[in-house]
GROMACS .gro file of N, CA and C in nm:
model
  540
    1UNK      N    1 -12.255   4.757   8.815
    1UNK     CA    2 -12.078   4.741   8.774
    1UNK      C    3 -12.021   4.882   8.817
    2UNK      N    4 -11.890   4.891   8.790
    2UNK     CA    5 -11.831   4.979   8.873
    2UNK      C    6 -11.813   5.078   8.730
    3UNK      N    7 -11.855   5.251   8.770
    3UNK     CA    8 -11.819   5.334   8.632
    3UNK      C    9 -11.682   5.330   8.626
    4UNK      N   10 -11.563   5.280   8.665
    4UNK     CA   11 -11.413   5.284   8.681
    4UNK      C   12 -11.413   5.156   8.591
    5UNK      N   13 -11.485   5.093   8.549
    5UNK     CA   14 -11.496   4.935   8.481
    5UNK      C   15 -11.551   4.973   8.300
    6UNK      N   16 -11.475   5.077   8.282
    6UNK     CA   17 -11.539   5.172   8.130
    6UNK      C   18 -11.538   5.066   8.055
    7UNK      N   19 -11.485   4.962   8.049
    7UNK     CA   20 -11.478   4.852   7.915
    7UNK      C   21 -11.553   4.815   7.912
    8UNK      N   22 -11.667   4.799   7.978
    8UNK     CA   23 -11.806   4.730   8.007
    8UNK      C   24 -11.908   4.810   7.917
    9UNK      N   25 -11.899   4.895   7.928
    9UNK     CA   26 -11.988   5.018   7.874
    9UNK      C   27 -11.980   4.979   7.703
   10UNK      N   28 -12.088   4.987   7.646
   10UNK     CA   29 -12.081   5.053   7.477
   10UNK      C   30 -11.994   5.116   7.421
   11UNK      N   31 -11.918   5.133   7.342
   11UNK     CA   32 -11.823   5.227   7.271
   11UNK      C   33 -11.912   5.331   7.216
   12UNK      N   34 -12.004   5.309   7.153
   12UNK     CA   35 -12.095   5.416   7.157
   12UNK      C   36 -12.171   5.521   7.255
   13UNK      N   37 -12.152   5.453   7.337
   13UNK     CA   38 -12.204   5.498   7.418
   13UNK      C   39 -12.140   5.596   7.550
   14UNK      N   40 -11.960   5.565   7.512
   14UNK     CA   41 -11.878   5.616   7.620
   14UNK      C   42 -11.863   5.722   7.456
   15UNK      N   43 -11.866   5.711   7.340
   15UNK     CA   44 -11.836   5.851   7.273
   15UNK      C   45 -11.961   5.960   7.290
   16UNK      N   46 -12.068   5.911   7.337
   16UNK     CA   47 -12.162   6.012   7.346
   16UNK      C   48 -12.131   6.074   7.483
   17UNK      N   49 -12.060   6.034   7.591
   17UNK     CA   50 -12.029   6.075   7.710
   17UNK      C   51 -11.916   6.202   7.661
   18UNK      N   52 -11.824   6.168   7.601
   18UNK     CA   53 -11.678   6.209   7.552
   18UNK      C   54 -11.741   6.336   7.462
   19UNK      N   55 -11.796   6.315   7.366
   19UNK     CA   56 -11.887   6.412   7.296
   19UNK      C   57 -11.930   6.519   7.376
   20UNK      N   58 -12.008   6.490   7.505
   20UNK     CA   59 -12.047   6.583   7.622
   20UNK      C   60 -11.985   6.659   7.667
   21UNK      N   61 -11.860   6.580   7.735
   21UNK     CA   62 -11.776   6.643   7.830
   21UNK      C   63 -11.667   6.761   7.719
   22UNK      N   64 -11.639   6.721   7.603
   22UNK     CA   65 -11.565   6.804   7.530
   22UNK      C   66 -11.649   6.956   7.448
   23UNK      N   67 -11.774   6.961   7.507
   23UNK     CA   68 -11.832   7.123   7.474
   23UNK      C   69 -11.811   7.213   7.577
   24UNK      N   70 -11.680   7.282   7.557
   24UNK     CA   71 -11.709   7.417   7.630
   24UNK      C   72 -11.766   7.480   7.639
   25UNK      N   73 -11.918   7.503   7.608
   25UNK     CA   74 -11.979   7.550   7.606
   25UNK      C   75 -12.088   7.566   7.730
   26UNK      N   76 -12.186   7.706   7.753
   26UNK     CA   77 -12.220   7.743   7.851
   26UNK      C   78 -12.399   7.667   7.827
   27UNK      N   79 -12.397   7.594   7.744
   27UNK     CA   80 -12.511   7.489   7.717
   27UNK      C   81 -12.544   7.397   7.824
   28UNK      N   82 -12.614   7.459   7.895
   28UNK     CA   83 -12.659   7.385   8.037
   28UNK      C   84 -12.698   7.259   8.037
   29UNK      N   85 -12.801   7.175   7.910
   29UNK     CA   86 -12.806   7.054   7.968
   29UNK      C   87 -12.750   6.959   7.855
   30UNK      N   88 -12.612   6.985   7.803
   30UNK     CA   89 -12.571   6.940   7.731
   30UNK      C   90 -12.544   6.763   7.785
   31UNK      N   91 -12.545   6.703   7.927
   31UNK     CA   92 -12.531   6.609   7.929
   31UNK      C   93 -12.700   6.522   7.952
   32UNK      N   94 -12.802   6.589   7.890
   32UNK     CA   95 -12.917   6.503   7.881
   32UNK      C   96 -12.936   6.420   7.802
   33UNK      N   97 -12.865   6.440   7.669
   33UNK     CA   98 -12.875   6.335   7.593
   33UNK      C   99 -12.800   6.193   7.642
   34UNK      N  100 -12.734   6.200   7.684
   34UNK     CA  101 -12.591   6.098   7.738
   34UNK      C  102 -12.710   6.021   7.847
   35UNK      N  103 -12.722   6.112   7.904
   35UNK     CA  104 -12.775   6.056   8.048
   35UNK      C  105 -12.957   5.947   7.975
   36UNK      N  106 -13.009   6.042   7.934
   36UNK     CA  107 -13.119   5.947   7.851
   36UNK      C  108 -13.050   5.841   7.778
   37UNK      N  109 -13.007   5.856   7.717
   37UNK     CA  110 -12.938   5.723   7.635
   37UNK      C  111 -12.897   5.594   7.740
   38UNK      N  112 -12.836   5.636   7.845
   38UNK     CA  113 -12.712   5.537   7.908
   38UNK      C  114 -12.896   5.487   7.983
   39UNK      N  115 -12.980   5.581   8.040
   39UNK     CA  116 -13.101   5.489   8.113
   39UNK      C  117 -13.159   5.419   8.006
   40UNK      N  118 -13.177   5.440   7.916
   40UNK     CA  119 -13.255   5.384   7.795
   40UNK      C  120 -13.183   5.199   7.776
   41UNK      N  121 -13.044   5.233   7.748
   41UNK     CA  122 -12.951   5.126   7.717
   41UNK      C  123 -12.958   5.039   7.879
   42UNK      N  124 -12.921   5.118   8.001
   42UNK     CA  125 -12.931   4.971   8.130
   42UNK      C  126 -13.117   4.920   8.148
   43UNK      N  127 -13.211   4.992   8.112
   43UNK     CA  128 -13.330   4.963   8.133
   43UNK      C  129 -13.378   4.893   7.999
   44UNK      N  130 -13.334   4.866   7.886
   44UNK     CA  131 -13.338   4.824   7.756
   44UNK      C  132 -13.442   4.808   7.672
   45UNK      N  133 -13.479   4.753   7.596
   45UNK     CA  134 -13.607   4.758   7.518
   45UNK      C  135 -13.692   4.643   7.508
   46UNK      N  136 -13.756   4.613   7.635
   46UNK     CA  137 -13.871   4.560   7.684
   46UNK      C  138 -13.946   4.620   7.677
   47UNK      N  139 -14.033   4.759   7.712
   47UNK     CA  140 -14.107   4.803   7.716
   47UNK      C  141 -14.184   4.787   7.849
   48UNK      N  142 -14.095   4.750   7.934
   48UNK     CA  143 -14.147   4.749   8.103
   48UNK      C  144 -14.172   4.883   8.144
   49UNK      N  145 -14.041   4.960   8.098
   49UNK     CA  146 -14.001   5.052   8.199
   49UNK      C  147 -14.009   5.189   8.031
   50UNK      N  148 -14.000   5.281   8.127
   50UNK     CA  149 -13.957   5.383   8.040
   50UNK      C  150 -13.915   5.538   8.036
   51UNK      N  151 -13.860   5.626   7.968
   51UNK     CA  152 -13.784   5.767   8.070
   51UNK      C  153 -13.870   5.871   7.982
   52UNK      N  154 -13.887   5.959   8.128
   52UNK     CA  155 -13.994   6.052   8.045
   52UNK      C  156 -13.926   6.185   8.112
   53UNK      N  157 -13.887   6.290   8.093
   53UNK     CA  158 -13.825   6.426   8.124
   53UNK      C  159 -13.941   6.485   8.203
   54UNK      N  160 -13.913   6.540   8.319
   54UNK     CA  161 -14.013   6.636   8.373
   54UNK      C  162 -14.058   6.764   8.385
   55UNK      N  163 -14.107   6.847   8.415
   55UNK     CA  164 -14.161   6.957   8.392
   55UNK      C  165 -14.080   7.015   8.482
   56UNK      N  166 -13.984   7.162   8.432
   56UNK     CA  167 -13.906   7.217   8.554
   56UNK      C  168 -14.011   7.319   8.621
   57UNK      N  169 -13.954   7.301   8.750
   57UNK     CA  170 -14.051   7.411   8.873
   57UNK      C  171 -14.085   7.525   8.774
   58UNK      N  172 -14.226   7.567   8.865
   58UNK     CA  173 -14.244   7.725   8.800
   58UNK      C  174 -14.182   7.837   8.801
   59UNK      N  175 -14.198   7.890   8.716
   59UNK     CA  176 -14.126   7.969   8.683
   59UNK      C  177 -14.121   8.104   8.794
   60UNK      N  178 -14.179   8.118   8.884
   60UNK     CA  179 -14.184   8.196   9.042
   60UNK      C  180 -14.169   8.179   9.152
   61UNK      N  181 -14.083   8.024   9.099
   61UNK     CA  182 -13.981   7.937   9.223
   61UNK      C  183 -13.850   7.995   9.194
   62UNK      N  184 -13.769   7.993   9.325
   62UNK     CA  185 -13.663   8.019   9.305
   62UNK      C  186 -13.561   7.875   9.201
   63UNK      N  187 -13.617   7.735   9.285
   63UNK     CA  188 -13.519   7.644   9.182
   63UNK      C  189 -13.547   7.658   9.017
   64UNK      N  190 -13.653   7.717   8.924
   64UNK     CA  191 -13.674   7.735   8.825
   64UNK      C  192 -13.485   7.780   8.761
   65UNK      N  193 -13.448   7.874   8.842
   65UNK     CA  194 -13.322   7.848   8.763
   65UNK      C  195 -13.204   7.762   8.792
   66UNK      N  196 -13.215   7.724   8.871
   66UNK     CA  197 -13.137   7.617   8.866
   66UNK      C  198 -13.161   7.470   8.856
   67UNK      N  199 -13.327   7.477   8.793
   67UNK     CA  200 -13.313   7.328   8.727
   67UNK      C  201 -13.276   7.321   8.593
   68UNK      N  202 -13.195   7.192   8.544
   68UNK     CA  203 -13.182   7.152   8.445
   68UNK      C  204 -13.196   7.087   8.355
   69UNK      N  205 -13.231   6.962   8.375
   69UNK     CA  206 -13.311   6.848   8.358
   69UNK      C  207 -13.328   6.721   8.458
   70UNK      N  208 -13.452   6.671   8.464
   70UNK     CA  209 -13.514   6.612   8.586
   70UNK      C  210 -13.606   6.486   8.477
   71UNK      N  211 -13.553   6.332   8.474
   71UNK     CA  212 -13.544   6.236   8.428
   71UNK      C  213 -13.627   6.126   8.557
   72UNK      N  214 -13.752   6.055   8.500
   72UNK     CA  215 -13.790   5.976   8.602
   72UNK      C  216 -13.793   5.847   8.495
   73UNK      N  217 -13.770   5.753   8.582
   73UNK     CA  218 -13.808   5.601   8.506
   73UNK      C  219 -13.915   5.557   8.535
   74UNK      N  220 -14.060   5.533   8.454
   74UNK     CA  221 -14.169   5.463   8.524
   74UNK      C  222 -14.186   5.321   8.489
   75UNK      N  223 -14.258   5.225   8.578
   75UNK     CA  224 -14.269   5.106   8.596
   75UNK      C  225 -14.431   5.143   8.503
   76UNK      N  226 -14.397   5.040   8.367
   76UNK     CA  227 -14.569   5.084   8.271
   76UNK      C  228 -14.641   5.013   8.327
   77UNK      N  229 -14.615   4.890   8.403
   77UNK     CA  230 -14.746   4.824   8.461
   77UNK      C  231 -14.850   4.890   8.534
   78UNK      N  232 -14.767   5.039   8.623
   78UNK     CA  233 -14.851   5.096   8.720
   78UNK      C  234 -14.798   5.218   8.701
   79UNK      N  235 -14.757   5.274   8.595
   79UNK     CA  236 -14.767   5.404   8.567
   79UNK      C  237 -14.669   5.473   8.671
   80UNK      N  238 -14.568   5.423   8.790
   80UNK     CA  239 -14.506   5.472   8.882
   80UNK      C  240 -14.389   5.467   8.847
   81UNK      N  241 -14.314   5.582   8.964
   81UNK     CA  242 -14.192   5.604   8.927
   81UNK      C  243 -14.113   5.497   8.985
   82UNK      N  244 -13.983   5.463   8.929
   82UNK     CA  245 -13.911   5.320   8.996
   82UNK      C  246 -13.745   5.396   9.020
   83UNK      N  247 -13.719   5.487   8.959
   83UNK     CA  248 -13.625   5.547   8.961
   83UNK      C  249 -13.625   5.698   8.917
   84UNK      N  250 -13.586   5.814   8.971
   84UNK     CA  251 -13.522   5.963   8.936
   84UNK      C  252 -13.384   6.012   8.913
   85UNK      N  253 -13.393   6.057   8.800
   85UNK     CA  254 -13.238   6.093   8.770
   85UNK      C  255 -13.226   6.282   8.790
   86UNK      N  256 -13.165   6.347   8.818
   86UNK     CA  257 -13.135   6.503   8.809
   86UNK      C  258 -13.026   6.515   8.717
   87UNK      N  259 -13.019   6.610   8.641
   87UNK     CA  260 -12.892   6.572   8.561
   87UNK      C  261 -12.857   6.726   8.530
   88UNK      N  262 -12.758   6.767   8.536
   88UNK     CA  263 -12.712   6.927   8.569
   88UNK      C  264 -12.531   6.913   8.500
   89UNK      N  265 -12.496   7.081   8.492
   89UNK     CA  266 -12.390   7.058   8.446
   89UNK      C  267 -12.280   7.035   8.475
   90UNK      N  268 -12.161   7.042   8.491
   90UNK     CA  269 -12.004   6.951   8.561
   90UNK      C  270 -11.963   7.082   8.628
   91UNK      N  271 -12.052   7.200   8.625
   91UNK     CA  272 -12.005   7.275   8.720
   91UNK      C  273 -12.064   7.293   8.822
   92UNK      N  274 -12.177   7.234   8.872
   92UNK     CA  275 -12.240   7.199   9.009
   92UNK      C  276 -12.148   7.103   9.073
   93UNK      N  277 -12.067   7.043   9.012
   93UNK     CA  278 -11.979   6.982   9.088
   93UNK      C  279 -11.848   7.039   9.186
   94UNK      N  280 -11.834   7.181   9.105
   94UNK     CA  281 -11.748   7.200   9.198
   94UNK      C  282 -11.730   7.342   9.300
   95UNK      N  283 -11.842   7.366   9.319
   95UNK     CA  284 -11.910   7.427   9.459
   95UNK      C  285 -12.025   7.385   9.539
   96UNK      N  286 -11.970   7.404   9.658
   96UNK     CA  287 -12.023   7.346   9.781
   96UNK      C  288 -12.194   7.403   9.808
   97UNK      N  289 -12.218   7.500   9.775
   97UNK     CA  290 -12.354   7.544   9.731
   97UNK      C  291 -12.419   7.525   9.634
   98UNK      N  292 -12.355   7.541   9.537
   98UNK     CA  293 -12.431   7.434   9.429
   98UNK      C  294 -12.469   7.283   9.464
   99UNK      N  295 -12.383   7.235   9.538
   99UNK     CA  296 -12.398   7.043   9.571
   99UNK      C  297 -12.481   7.097   9.646
  100UNK      N  298 -12.524   7.153   9.724
  100UNK     CA  299 -12.618   7.182   9.823
  100UNK      C  300 -12.732   7.181   9.837
  101UNK      N  301 -12.794   7.274   9.713
  101UNK     CA  302 -12.891   7.280   9.625
  101UNK      C  303 -12.938   7.237   9.564
  102UNK      N  304 -12.822   7.127   9.439
  102UNK     CA  305 -12.871   6.972   9.402
  102UNK      C  306 -12.958   6.893   9.514
  103UNK      N  307 -12.844   6.890   9.625
  103UNK     CA  308 -12.945   6.783   9.731
  103UNK      C  309 -13.054   6.785   9.782
  104UNK      N  310 -13.107   6.954   9.820
  104UNK     CA  311 -13.203   6.963   9.830
  104UNK      C  312 -13.317   6.927   9.728
  105UNK      N  313 -13.328   6.978   9.620
  105UNK     CA  314 -13.365   6.953   9.461
  105UNK      C  315 -13.412   6.847   9.496
  106UNK      N  316 -13.315   6.728   9.529
  106UNK     CA  317 -13.341   6.576   9.511
  106UNK      C  318 -13.452   6.516   9.625
  107UNK      N  319 -13.418   6.573   9.739
  107UNK     CA  320 -13.479   6.560   9.828
  107UNK      C  321 -13.632   6.656   9.878
  108UNK      N  322 -13.639   6.740   9.758
  108UNK     CA  323 -13.780   6.805   9.743
  108UNK      C  324 -13.882   6.723   9.633
  109UNK      N  325 -13.796   6.672   9.534
  109UNK     CA  326 -13.847   6.564   9.465
  109UNK      C  327 -13.914   6.403   9.510
  110UNK      N  328 -13.785   6.364   9.589
  110UNK     CA  329 -13.839   6.227   9.711
  110UNK      C  330 -13.987   6.305   9.786
  111UNK      N  331 -14.027   6.391   9.805
  111UNK     CA  332 -14.119   6.472   9.950
  111UNK      C  333 -14.260   6.452   9.797
  112UNK      N  334 -14.207   6.430   9.698
  112UNK     CA  335 -14.340   6.443   9.586
  112UNK      C  336 -14.368   6.287   9.510
  113UNK      N  337 -14.260   6.254   9.519
  113UNK     CA  338 -14.267   6.107   9.433
  113UNK      C  339 -14.263   5.970   9.551
  114UNK      N  340 -14.193   5.974   9.678
  114UNK     CA  341 -14.178   5.853   9.729
  114UNK      C  342 -14.262   5.759   9.740
  115UNK      N  343 -14.407   5.859   9.822
  115UNK     CA  344 -14.580   5.739   9.831
  115UNK      C  345 -14.568   5.679   9.689
  116UNK      N  346 -14.523   5.728   9.591
  116UNK     CA  347 -14.579   5.668   9.455
  116UNK      C  348 -14.525   5.572   9.421
  117UNK      N  349 -14.392   5.545   9.461
  117UNK     CA  350 -14.319   5.422   9.382
  117UNK      C  351 -14.417   5.280   9.450
  118UNK      N  352 -14.430   5.219   9.347
  118UNK     CA  353 -14.458   5.040   9.375
  118UNK      C  354 -14.308   4.987   9.439
  119UNK      N  355 -14.204   5.007   9.462
  119UNK     CA  356 -14.140   4.908   9.483
  119UNK      C  357 -14.112   4.969   9.660
  120UNK      N  358 -14.018   4.886   9.714
  120UNK     CA  359 -13.980   4.879   9.861
  120UNK      C  360 -13.904   5.006   9.852
  121UNK      N  361 -13.811   5.023   9.759
  121UNK     CA  362 -13.734   5.153   9.741
  121UNK      C  363 -13.730   5.228   9.585
  122UNK      N  364 -13.716   5.402   9.639
  122UNK     CA  365 -13.685   5.461   9.525
  122UNK      C  366 -13.601   5.486   9.492
  123UNK      N  367 -13.525   5.463   9.398
  123UNK     CA  368 -13.358   5.528   9.392
  123UNK      C  369 -13.308   5.648   9.287
  124UNK      N  370 -13.265   5.685   9.372
  124UNK     CA  371 -13.227   5.828   9.312
  124UNK      C  372 -13.089   5.865   9.244
  125UNK      N  373 -13.074   5.965   9.126
  125UNK     CA  374 -12.929   5.960   9.078
  125UNK      C  375 -12.928   6.113   9.052
  126UNK      N  376 -12.837   6.175   9.137
  126UNK     CA  377 -12.800   6.321   9.113
  126UNK      C  378 -12.672   6.335   9.066
  127UNK      N  379 -12.677   6.359   8.913
  127UNK     CA  380 -12.582   6.380   8.786
  127UNK      C  381 -12.476   6.507   8.803
  128UNK      N  382 -12.398   6.566   8.818
  128UNK     CA  383 -12.349   6.662   8.817
  128UNK      C  384 -12.260   6.642   8.684
  129UNK      N  385 -12.289   6.690   8.622
  129UNK     CA  386 -12.184   6.635   8.475
  129UNK      C  387 -12.160   6.521   8.500
  130UNK      N  388 -12.022   6.446   8.504
  130UNK     CA  389 -11.980   6.311   8.545
  130UNK      C  390 -11.959   6.254   8.642
  131UNK      N  391 -12.000   6.325   8.770
  131UNK     CA  392 -12.010   6.309   8.902
  131UNK      C  393 -12.173   6.261   8.931
  132UNK      N  394 -12.175   6.200   8.992
  132UNK     CA  395 -12.278   6.107   9.066
  132UNK      C  396 -12.281   6.117   9.239
  133UNK      N  397 -12.408   6.099   9.298
  133UNK     CA  398 -12.425   6.089   9.425
  133UNK      C  399 -12.554   5.955   9.364
  134UNK      N  400 -12.558   5.899   9.475
  134UNK     CA  401 -12.651   5.798   9.512
  134UNK      C  402 -12.775   5.816   9.603
  135UNK      N  403 -12.893   5.799   9.561
  135UNK     CA  404 -13.006   5.832   9.694
  135UNK      C  405 -13.121   5.690   9.680
  136UNK      N  406 -13.164   5.648   9.785
  136UNK     CA  407 -13.218   5.563   9.822
  136UNK      C  408 -13.347   5.609   9.913
  137UNK      N  409 -13.493   5.570   9.877
  137UNK     CA  410 -13.580   5.625   9.954
  137UNK      C  411 -13.679   5.543  10.021
  138UNK      N  412 -13.688   5.502  10.131
  138UNK     CA  413 -13.770   5.386  10.172
  138UNK      C  414 -13.894   5.413  10.168
  139UNK      N  415 -13.976   5.341  10.124
  139UNK     CA  416 -14.127   5.352  10.097
  139UNK      C  417 -14.212   5.321  10.200
  140UNK      N  418 -14.173   5.281  10.293
  140UNK     CA  419 -14.212   5.231  10.442
  140UNK      C  420 -14.200   5.360  10.518
  141UNK      N  421 -14.055   5.383  10.542
  141UNK     CA  422 -14.042   5.486  10.685
  141UNK      C  423 -14.025   5.625  10.591
  142UNK      N  424 -14.016   5.639  10.447
  142UNK     CA  425 -13.974   5.733  10.419
  142UNK      C  426 -13.887   5.816  10.447
  143UNK      N  427 -13.748   5.726  10.486
  143UNK     CA  428 -13.648   5.792  10.462
  143UNK      C  429 -13.536   5.812  10.364
  144UNK      N  430 -13.464   5.898  10.374
  144UNK     CA  431 -13.375   5.886  10.241
  144UNK      C  432 -13.208   5.915  10.283
  145UNK      N  433 -13.129   5.856  10.216
  145UNK     CA  434 -13.036   5.787  10.227
  145UNK      C  435 -12.949   5.837  10.096
  146UNK      N  436 -12.825   5.926  10.133
  146UNK     CA  437 -12.721   5.933  10.226
  146UNK      C  438 -12.799   6.067  10.318
  147UNK      N  439 -12.742   6.115  10.422
  147UNK     CA  440 -12.761   6.200  10.481
  147UNK      C  441 -12.751   6.336  10.423
  148UNK      N  442 -12.843   6.442  10.487
  148UNK     CA  443 -12.886   6.526  10.379
  148UNK      C  444 -12.701   6.602  10.382
  149UNK      N  445 -12.683   6.710  10.270
  149UNK     CA  446 -12.559   6.734  10.233
  149UNK      C  447 -12.554   6.840  10.345
  150UNK      N  448 -12.482   6.907  10.395
  150UNK     CA  449 -12.436   7.020  10.499
  150UNK      C  450 -12.458   7.142  10.406
  151UNK      N  451 -12.492   7.231  10.452
  151UNK     CA  452 -12.473   7.367  10.377
  151UNK      C  453 -12.375   7.421  10.388
  152UNK      N  454 -12.318   7.508  10.313
  152UNK     CA  455 -12.175   7.574  10.294
  152UNK      C  456 -12.174   7.682  10.410
  153UNK      N  457 -12.051   7.676  10.515
  153UNK     CA  458 -12.078   7.778  10.649
  153UNK      C  459 -11.967   7.900  10.564
  154UNK      N  460 -11.986   8.007  10.641
  154UNK     CA  461 -11.894   8.092  10.592
  154UNK      C  462 -11.805   8.082  10.666
  155UNK      N  463 -11.785   8.068  10.788
  155UNK     CA  464 -11.720   8.015  10.916
  155UNK      C  465 -11.612   7.941  10.877
  156UNK      N  466 -11.647   7.814  10.802
  156UNK     CA  467 -11.539   7.713  10.800
  156UNK      C  468 -11.440   7.693  10.619
  157UNK      N  469 -11.376   7.642  10.613
  157UNK     CA  470 -11.325   7.648  10.490
  157UNK      C  471 -11.383   7.523  10.409
  158UNK      N  472 -11.441   7.518  10.325
  158UNK     CA  473 -11.466   7.371  10.274
  158UNK      C  474 -11.327   7.296  10.150
  159UNK      N  475 -11.304   7.190  10.192
  159UNK     CA  476 -11.208   7.156  10.113
  159UNK      C  477 -11.290   7.012  10.056
  160UNK      N  478 -11.245   7.029   9.920
  160UNK     CA  479 -11.316   6.991   9.818
  160UNK      C  480 -11.260   6.812   9.799
  161UNK      N  481 -11.094   6.813   9.880
  161UNK     CA  482 -11.083   6.669   9.850
  161UNK      C  483 -11.135   6.616   9.987
  162UNK      N  484 -11.196   6.682  10.106
  162UNK     CA  485 -11.258   6.656  10.232
  162UNK      C  486 -11.375   6.571  10.146
  163UNK      N  487 -11.457   6.688  10.079
  163UNK     CA  488 -11.586   6.633  10.027
  163UNK      C  489 -11.604   6.502   9.981
  164UNK      N  490 -11.499   6.461   9.883
  164UNK     CA  491 -11.492   6.365   9.838
  164UNK      C  492 -11.481   6.238   9.891
  165UNK      N  493 -11.468   6.261  10.026
  165UNK     CA  494 -11.394   6.137  10.150
  165UNK      C  495 -11.551   6.103  10.207
  166UNK      N  496 -11.628   6.196  10.211
  166UNK     CA  497 -11.781   6.185  10.305
  166UNK      C  498 -11.834   6.089  10.267
  167UNK      N  499 -11.932   6.042  10.334
  167UNK     CA  500 -12.000   5.896  10.299
  167UNK      C  501 -12.138   6.042  10.221
  168UNK      N  502 -12.123   5.913  10.135
  168UNK     CA  503 -12.310   6.019  10.040
  168UNK      C  504 -12.250   6.075   9.913
  169UNK      N  505 -12.153   6.198   9.921
  169UNK     CA  506 -12.066   6.277   9.836
  169UNK      C  507 -12.067   6.246   9.654
  170UNK      N  508 -12.069   6.345   9.627
  170UNK     CA  509 -12.054   6.289   9.441
  170UNK      C  510 -11.977   6.209   9.393
  171UNK      N  511 -11.927   6.092   9.386
  171UNK     CA  512 -11.817   6.073   9.319
  171UNK      C  513 -11.824   6.077   9.145
  172UNK      N  514 -11.711   6.113   9.095
  172UNK     CA  515 -11.649   6.082   8.977
  172UNK      C  516 -11.677   6.007   8.907
  173UNK      N  517 -11.729   5.979   8.768
  173UNK     CA  518 -11.777   5.884   8.713
  173UNK      C  519 -11.725   5.894   8.601
  174UNK      N  520 -11.570   5.783   8.559
  174UNK     CA  521 -11.509   5.805   8.442
  174UNK      C  522 -11.577   5.685   8.362
  175UNK      N  523 -11.588   5.775   8.248
  175UNK     CA  524 -11.656   5.686   8.137
  175UNK      C  525 -11.603   5.777   7.993
  176UNK      N  526 -11.487   5.660   7.938
  176UNK     CA  527 -11.382   5.663   7.860
  176UNK      C  528 -11.382   5.547   7.770
  177UNK      N  529 -11.340   5.580   7.662
  177UNK     CA  530 -11.283   5.437   7.580
  177UNK      C  531 -11.150   5.432   7.617
  178UNK      N  532 -11.141   5.255   7.670
  178UNK     CA  533 -11.011   5.247   7.661
  178UNK      C  534 -10.929   5.218   7.572
  179UNK      N  535 -10.840   5.239   7.525
  179UNK     CA  536 -10.758   5.124   7.387
  179UNK      C  537 -10.736   5.009   7.392
  180UNK      N  538 -10.756   4.926   7.312
  180UNK     CA  539 -10.760   4.746   7.354
  180UNK      C  540 -10.653   4.709   7.275
   0.00000   0.00000   0.00000
């Protein structure tokens, strides 16, 4: 279901996202709660799957500073990952360098988890505030799509408008309550 059809989401879930977006603070993981709630809503209460936050990178790693929240949905029967989601603040969607780092972190997680997935594909979501990029890793070929996000170059101008039209770029997800 496309996010643009926001009237299909429960009003309570939309309210949670509205509250997270309205926080104008430096609280970096303000989207953790809303996305945790969204994943729990999507996977239901059947106890076949569970959502678990993952440990941040080691403190001596450069990525530890960039790390916000990483959630993994596990299949209870196999205790193996079936979906992963990286959640960062919306400010990451504004700068090419930060989008590049978010893409690299997702690919690093794929390198660690792809061979553990019990399904033909391991899906991943890079969530920068309410902008989303969807990944798919093939567990046979170990290919990950979309293609690698190009590193920003100081020699070429980066147009945000152009980036939103590129294949596999982050797409804004509008989740708001529509008046009825």
